[in-house]
PDB file of C-alpha atoms in Angstrom:
ATOM      1  CA  SER A   1       0.000   0.000   0.000  1.00 47.00           C
ATOM      2  CA  LEU A   2       2.975   2.297   0.444  1.00 51.00           C
ATOM      3  CA  LYS A   3       3.796   1.934  -3.247  1.00 51.00           C
ATOM      4  CA  LEU A   4       0.359   3.109  -4.300  1.00 53.00           C
ATOM      5  CA  ARG A   5       0.641   6.644  -5.453  1.00 51.00           C
ATOM      6  CA  HIS A   6      -1.846   9.370  -4.812  1.00 47.00           C
ATOM      7  CA  PRO A   7      -3.410  10.456  -8.126  1.00 50.00           C
ATOM      8  CA  GLY A   8      -1.790  13.880  -7.762  1.00 43.00           C
ATOM      9  CA  THR A   9       1.714  12.524  -7.070  1.00 45.00           C
ATOM     10  CA  PRO A  10       4.085  12.756 -10.061  1.00 47.00           C
ATOM     11  CA  GLU A  11       5.870   9.577 -11.175  1.00 64.00           C
ATOM     12  CA  SER A  12       9.283  11.131 -10.815  1.00 64.00           C
ATOM     13  CA  SER A  13      10.723  14.472  -9.900  1.00 67.00           C
ATOM     14  CA  SER A  14      13.194  16.533 -11.822  1.00 70.00           C
ATOM     15  CA  ASP A  15      15.788  15.911  -9.113  1.00 76.00           C
ATOM     16  CA  PRO A  16      17.705  12.615  -9.474  1.00 75.00           C
ATOM     17  CA  ILE A  17      18.722  12.686  -5.784  1.00 78.00           C
ATOM     18  CA  VAL A  18      15.080  12.811  -4.635  1.00 77.00           C
ATOM     19  CA  ASP A  19      14.182   9.976  -7.026  1.00 76.00           C
ATOM     20  CA  GLY A  20      17.122   7.903  -5.774  1.00 77.00           C
ATOM     21  CA  VAL A  21      16.187   8.374  -2.118  1.00 79.00           C
ATOM     22  CA  LYS A  22      12.537   7.554  -2.906  1.00 78.00           C
ATOM     23  CA  ASP A  23      13.557   4.347  -4.691  1.00 76.00           C
ATOM     24  CA  ASP A  24      15.902   3.381  -1.829  1.00 78.00           C
ATOM     25  CA  ILE A  25      13.111   3.862   0.727  1.00 77.00           C
ATOM     26  CA  LEU A  26      10.666   1.793  -1.319  1.00 73.00           C
ATOM     27  CA  SER A  27      13.272  -0.964  -1.753  1.00 73.00           C
ATOM     28  CA  PHE A  28      13.914  -0.989   2.001  1.00 75.00           C
ATOM     29  CA  ILE A  29      10.174  -1.204   2.704  1.00 71.00           C
ATOM     30  CA  ASP A  30       9.974  -4.201   0.362  1.00 69.00           C
ATOM     31  CA  LEU A  31      12.577  -5.965   2.553  1.00 70.00           C
ATOM     32  CA  LEU A  32      10.433  -5.550   5.672  1.00 70.00           C
ATOM     33  CA  LYS A  33       7.987  -8.392   5.807  1.00 61.00           C
ATOM     34  CA  PRO A  34       6.243  -8.300   9.227  1.00 58.00           C
ATOM     35  CA  ASN A  35       4.699 -11.744   8.687  1.00 56.00           C
ATOM     36  CA  THR A  36       8.127 -13.363   8.441  1.00 61.00           C
ATOM     37  CA  LEU A  37       9.671 -11.760  11.541  1.00 64.00           C
ATOM     38  CA  LYS A  38      10.793 -14.287  14.136  1.00 74.00           C
ATOM     39  CA  SER A  39       9.621 -14.128  17.718  1.00 79.00           C
ATOM     40  CA  ASN A  40      12.220 -12.933  20.201  1.00 85.00           C
ATOM     41  CA  LEU A  41      10.678 -15.046  22.996  1.00 88.00           C
ATOM     42  CA  ASN A  42      12.509 -18.123  24.172  1.00 90.00           C
ATOM     43  CA  ARG A  43      10.708 -21.443  24.723  1.00 91.00           C
ATOM     44  CA  PHE A  44       9.931 -20.773  28.403  1.00 92.00           C
ATOM     45  CA  GLU A  45       8.621 -17.264  27.684  1.00 90.00           C
ATOM     46  CA  ARG A  46       6.363 -18.651  24.921  1.00 90.00           C
ATOM     47  CA  LEU A  47       5.042 -21.329  27.301  1.00 92.00           C
ATOM     48  CA  GLY A  48       4.431 -18.716  29.991  1.00 89.00           C
ATOM     49  CA  LEU A  49       2.632 -16.416  27.573  1.00 89.00           C
ATOM     50  CA  LYS A  50       0.489 -19.307  26.316  1.00 91.00           C
ATOM     51  CA  TRP A  51      -0.411 -20.223  29.918  1.00 89.00           C
ATOM     52  CA  VAL A  52      -1.388 -16.626  30.740  1.00 87.00           C
ATOM     53  CA  LEU A  53      -3.533 -16.300  27.606  1.00 88.00           C
ATOM     54  CA  ASP A  54      -5.226 -19.661  28.284  1.00 90.00           C
ATOM     55  CA  GLU A  55      -5.973 -18.777  31.925  1.00 88.00           C
ATOM     56  CA  VAL A  56      -7.392 -15.383  30.966  1.00 87.00           C
ATOM     57  CA  ALA A  57      -9.540 -17.015  28.273  1.00 88.00           C
ATOM     58  CA  LYS A  58     -10.880 -19.526  30.828  1.00 90.00           C
ATOM     59  CA  GLY A  59     -11.616 -16.689  33.265  1.00 86.00           C
ATOM     60  CA  ASP A  60      -9.429 -18.149  36.011  1.00 87.00           C
ATOM     61  CA  ILE A  61      -7.100 -15.161  36.397  1.00 86.00           C
ATOM     62  CA  GLN A  62      -7.343 -11.455  35.913  1.00 84.00           C
ATOM     63  CA  PHE A  63      -4.946  -8.561  35.791  1.00 82.00           C
ATOM     64  CA  ALA A  64      -5.397  -5.919  38.468  1.00 78.00           C
ATOM     65  CA  LYS A  65      -3.671  -2.594  38.894  1.00 76.00           C
ATOM     66  CA  ALA A  66      -1.870  -2.123  42.196  1.00 74.00           C
ATOM     67  CA  ASP A  67      -1.679   1.023  44.282  1.00 70.00           C
ATOM     68  CA  LYS A  68       2.031   1.769  43.932  1.00 66.00           C
ATOM     69  CA  GLY A  69       3.964   2.620  40.825  1.00 70.00           C
ATOM     70  CA  GLY A  70       1.373   1.312  38.397  1.00 70.00           C
ATOM     71  CA  ALA A  71       2.325  -2.274  39.177  1.00 74.00           C
ATOM     72  CA  LEU A  72       0.287  -4.944  37.444  1.00 78.00           C
ATOM     73  CA  CYS A  73      -0.733  -7.995  39.454  1.00 79.00           C
ATOM     74  CA  ILE A  74      -1.944 -11.325  38.145  1.00 81.00           C
ATOM     75  CA  ILE A  75      -4.524 -12.628  40.580  1.00 83.00           C
ATOM     76  CA  ASP A  76      -6.963 -15.515  40.822  1.00 85.00           C
ATOM     77  CA  ARG A  77     -10.351 -14.143  39.755  1.00 85.00           C
ATOM     78  CA  SER A  78     -12.310 -15.908  42.514  1.00 86.00           C
ATOM     79  CA  PHE A  79      -9.877 -14.608  45.167  1.00 85.00           C
ATOM     80  CA  MET A  80     -10.262 -11.058  43.837  1.00 82.00           C
ATOM     81  CA  LYS A  81     -14.049 -11.381  43.942  1.00 84.00           C
ATOM     82  CA  GLU A  82     -13.890 -12.618  47.557  1.00 86.00           C
ATOM     83  CA  LEU A  83     -11.733  -9.625  48.534  1.00 82.00           C
ATOM     84  CA  GLU A  84     -14.140  -7.188  46.859  1.00 81.00           C
ATOM     85  CA  VAL A  85     -17.272  -8.727  48.408  1.00 84.00           C
ATOM     86  CA  GLU A  86     -15.614  -8.763  51.829  1.00 84.00           C
ATOM     87  CA  LYS A  87     -14.793  -5.082  51.546  1.00 80.00           C
ATOM     88  CA  LEU A  88     -18.177  -4.029  50.151  1.00 79.00           C
ATOM     89  CA  CYS A  89     -20.038  -5.945  52.877  1.00 82.00           C
ATOM     90  CA  ASP A  90     -17.998  -4.281  55.631  1.00 81.00           C
ATOM     91  CA  SER A  91     -20.424  -1.795  57.240  1.00 80.00           C
ATOM     92  CA  ASN A  92     -17.472   0.139  58.698  1.00 82.00           C
ATOM     93  CA  GLN A  93     -16.472   1.160  55.156  1.00 75.00           C
ATOM     94  CA  PHE A  94     -19.701   1.207  53.129  1.00 72.00           C
ATOM     95  CA  GLU A  95     -23.341   1.754  53.934  1.00 73.00           C
ATOM     96  CA  CYS A  96     -26.048   0.647  51.543  1.00 71.00           C
ATOM     97  CA  LEU A  97     -28.243   3.702  50.970  1.00 70.00           C
ATOM     98  CA  GLY A  98     -30.843   2.098  48.739  1.00 70.00           C
ATOM     99  CA  ARG A  99     -33.734   4.522  48.268  1.00 72.00           C
ATOM    100  CA  ASP A 100     -32.496   6.781  51.076  1.00 71.00           C
ATOM    101  CA  ASP A 101     -29.681   8.221  48.931  1.00 70.00           C
ATOM    102  CA  PRO A 102     -29.246  11.851  50.041  1.00 71.00           C
ATOM    103  CA  GLY A 103     -27.227  12.744  46.914  1.00 71.00           C
ATOM    104  CA  PRO A 104     -29.922  14.565  44.884  1.00 72.00           C
ATOM    105  CA  GLY A 105     -31.166  16.490  47.935  1.00 78.00           C
ATOM    106  CA  VAL A 106     -27.656  17.549  48.896  1.00 79.00           C
ATOM    107  CA  HIS A 107     -26.980  18.669  45.327  1.00 78.00           C
ATOM    108  CA  ASP A 108     -30.187  20.761  45.246  1.00 82.00           C
ATOM    109  CA  ALA A 109     -29.335  22.328  48.635  1.00 86.00           C
ATOM    110  CA  LEU A 110     -25.857  23.212  47.348  1.00 84.00           C
ATOM    111  CA  LEU A 111     -27.296  24.886  44.233  1.00 84.00           C
ATOM    112  CA  ASN A 112     -29.733  26.878  46.406  1.00 87.00           C
ATOM    113  CA  LEU A 113     -26.843  27.987  48.613  1.00 89.00           C
ATOM    114  CA  TRP A 114     -24.923  29.221  45.534  1.00 85.00           C
ATOM    115  CA  ARG A 115     -28.041  31.024  44.216  1.00 87.00           C
ATOM    116  CA  SER A 116     -28.451  32.703  47.600  1.00 89.00           C
ATOM    117  CA  GLY A 117     -24.799  33.720  47.631  1.00 89.00           C
ATOM    118  CA  GLU A 118     -25.125  35.156  44.134  1.00 88.00           C
ATOM    119  CA  SER A 119     -28.293  37.135  44.930  1.00 88.00           C
ATOM    120  CA  SER A 120     -26.673  38.500  48.120  1.00 90.00           C
ATOM    121  CA  GLY A 121     -23.637  39.651  46.157  1.00 89.00           C
ATOM    122  CA  PHE A 122     -21.154  37.259  47.764  1.00 89.00           C
ATOM    123  CA  VAL A 123     -20.484  35.440  44.502  1.00 87.00           C
ATOM    124  CA  SER A 124     -20.489  36.730  40.933  1.00 88.00           C
ATOM    125  CA  ARG A 125     -22.630  35.144  38.209  1.00 84.00           C
ATOM    126  CA  HIS A 126     -19.444  34.171  36.376  1.00 86.00           C
ATOM    127  CA  VAL A 127     -18.084  32.306  39.407  1.00 86.00           C
ATOM    128  CA  SER A 128     -21.472  30.619  40.038  1.00 83.00           C
ATOM    129  CA  TYR A 129     -21.506  29.309  36.504  1.00 84.00           C
ATOM    130  CA  ASN A 130     -17.878  28.177  36.473  1.00 84.00           C
ATOM    131  CA  VAL A 131     -18.051  26.381  39.819  1.00 83.00           C
ATOM    132  CA  VAL A 132     -21.502  24.753  39.933  1.00 81.00           C
ATOM    133  CA  GLY A 133     -23.016  25.573  36.536  1.00 83.00           C
ATOM    134  CA  ILE A 134     -25.804  27.985  37.501  1.00 82.00           C
ATOM    135  CA  CYS A 135     -26.987  29.645  34.275  1.00 82.00           C
ATOM    136  CA  ASP A 136     -28.334  33.180  33.829  1.00 81.00           C
ATOM    137  CA  SER A 137     -31.850  31.800  34.286  1.00 81.00           C
ATOM    138  CA  GLY A 138     -30.878  30.546  37.758  1.00 78.00           C
ATOM    139  CA  ARG A 139     -31.326  26.938  36.692  1.00 80.00           C
ATOM    140  CA  PRO A 140     -28.476  24.408  36.660  1.00 80.00           C
ATOM    141  CA  SER A 141     -26.642  23.843  33.401  1.00 80.00           C
ATOM    142  CA  THR A 142     -27.380  20.644  31.526  1.00 78.00           C
ATOM    143  CA  LEU A 143     -23.735  20.220  30.493  1.00 77.00           C
ATOM    144  CA  SER A 144     -22.318  16.946  31.751  1.00 68.00           C
ATOM    145  CA  VAL A 145     -19.324  18.689  33.320  1.00 71.00           C
ATOM    146  CA  PHE A 146     -21.654  20.165  35.965  1.00 70.00           C
ATOM    147  CA  LYS A 147     -23.709  17.057  36.682  1.00 68.00           C
ATOM    148  CA  PRO A 148     -22.703  15.072  39.732  1.00 62.00           C
ATOM    149  CA  GLY A 149     -21.415  11.670  38.739  1.00 59.00           C
ATOM    150  CA  ILE A 150     -22.537   8.378  40.171  1.00 59.00           C
ATOM    151  CA  PRO A 151     -19.802   7.046  42.433  1.00 60.00           C
ATOM    152  CA  TYR A 152     -18.330   3.700  41.519  1.00 63.00           C
ATOM    153  CA  TYR A 153     -16.113   1.185  43.195  1.00 66.00           C
ATOM    154  CA  TYR A 154     -13.008  -0.434  41.820  1.00 64.00           C
ATOM    155  CA  GLY A 155     -10.524  -2.509  43.695  1.00 67.00           C
ATOM    156  CA  LEU A 156      -6.860  -1.660  43.886  1.00 67.00           C
ATOM    157  CA  LEU A 157      -4.499  -4.203  45.346  1.00 68.00           C
ATOM    158  CA  LYS A 158      -2.316  -2.826  48.099  1.00 69.00           C
ATOM    159  CA  ILE A 159       1.327  -3.797  47.757  1.00 67.00           C
ATOM    160  CA  HIS A 160       3.136  -4.395  51.037  1.00 68.00           C
ATOM    161  CA  LYS A 161       6.898  -4.608  51.125  1.00 69.00           C
ATOM    162  CA  LEU A 162       8.109  -7.671  52.947  1.00 66.00           C
ATOM    163  CA  LYS A 163      10.650  -7.434  55.729  1.00 72.00           C
ATOM    164  CA  ASP A 164      14.062  -8.844  54.921  1.00 71.00           C
ATOM    165  CA  CYS A 165      13.508 -11.769  57.302  1.00 72.00           C
ATOM    166  CA  ASP A 166      10.299 -12.747  55.431  1.00 68.00           C
ATOM    167  CA  ILE A 167      11.854 -12.815  51.970  1.00 63.00           C
ATOM    168  CA  LEU A 168      12.856 -16.199  50.639  1.00 60.00           C
ATOM    169  CA  PRO A 169      15.920 -16.045  48.393  1.00 59.00           C
ATOM    170  CA  GLY A 170      14.775 -15.695  44.799  1.00 56.00           C
ATOM    171  CA  HIS A 171      11.096 -15.381  45.737  1.00 50.00           C
ATOM    172  CA  PRO A 172      10.201 -11.790  46.710  1.00 48.00           C
ATOM    173  CA  VAL A 173       6.377 -11.941  46.576  1.00 53.00           C
ATOM    174  CA  PRO A 174       4.237  -9.035  47.821  1.00 56.00           C
ATOM    175  CA  THR A 175       1.140  -9.727  49.901  1.00 55.00           C
ATOM    176  CA  ALA A 176      -2.218  -8.846  48.404  1.00 54.00           C
ATOM    177  CA  THR A 177      -4.921  -7.029  50.307  1.00 53.00           C
ATOM    178  CA  LEU A 178      -7.631  -4.870  48.871  1.00 52.00           C
ATOM    179  CA  ARG A 179      -7.197  -1.160  49.429  1.00 52.00           C
TER     180      ARG A 179
END
């Protein structure tokens, strides 16, 4: 496809140097055949990659982002689910609001507070719009940037550094707890 010329592209230029460079580049591109490139993985790396791909396809493992340094953890999917359920069911961390969600009421009260501040001269119309999206009509903007988002949960694995006495030679493995 690189050899196909645009209809407006001339076949050759009046400069022999440009034509020579163009021909050299096209010849070099012809030498590159991505389908014939050899893998740079050794036998053990290929076996490991095959195992990972098979386990992911079966749904037995998943990749999870860790809390420090963007580390990537491979974890048993059922273990990860158990950690998440345990954390979500802990009433010390989460409370199921159900129909008693105060979010919309709190948002309306906040908008009324900003309207009151604007009408009393504490806040300019420009600031009211930029901070909470109150339009000239006094109604909230319908732009998504001003709408409160629905909170969501995602699990991050917490990486703990092991003490020197706990590290087995050649096997430094971090512990996994849900953050």
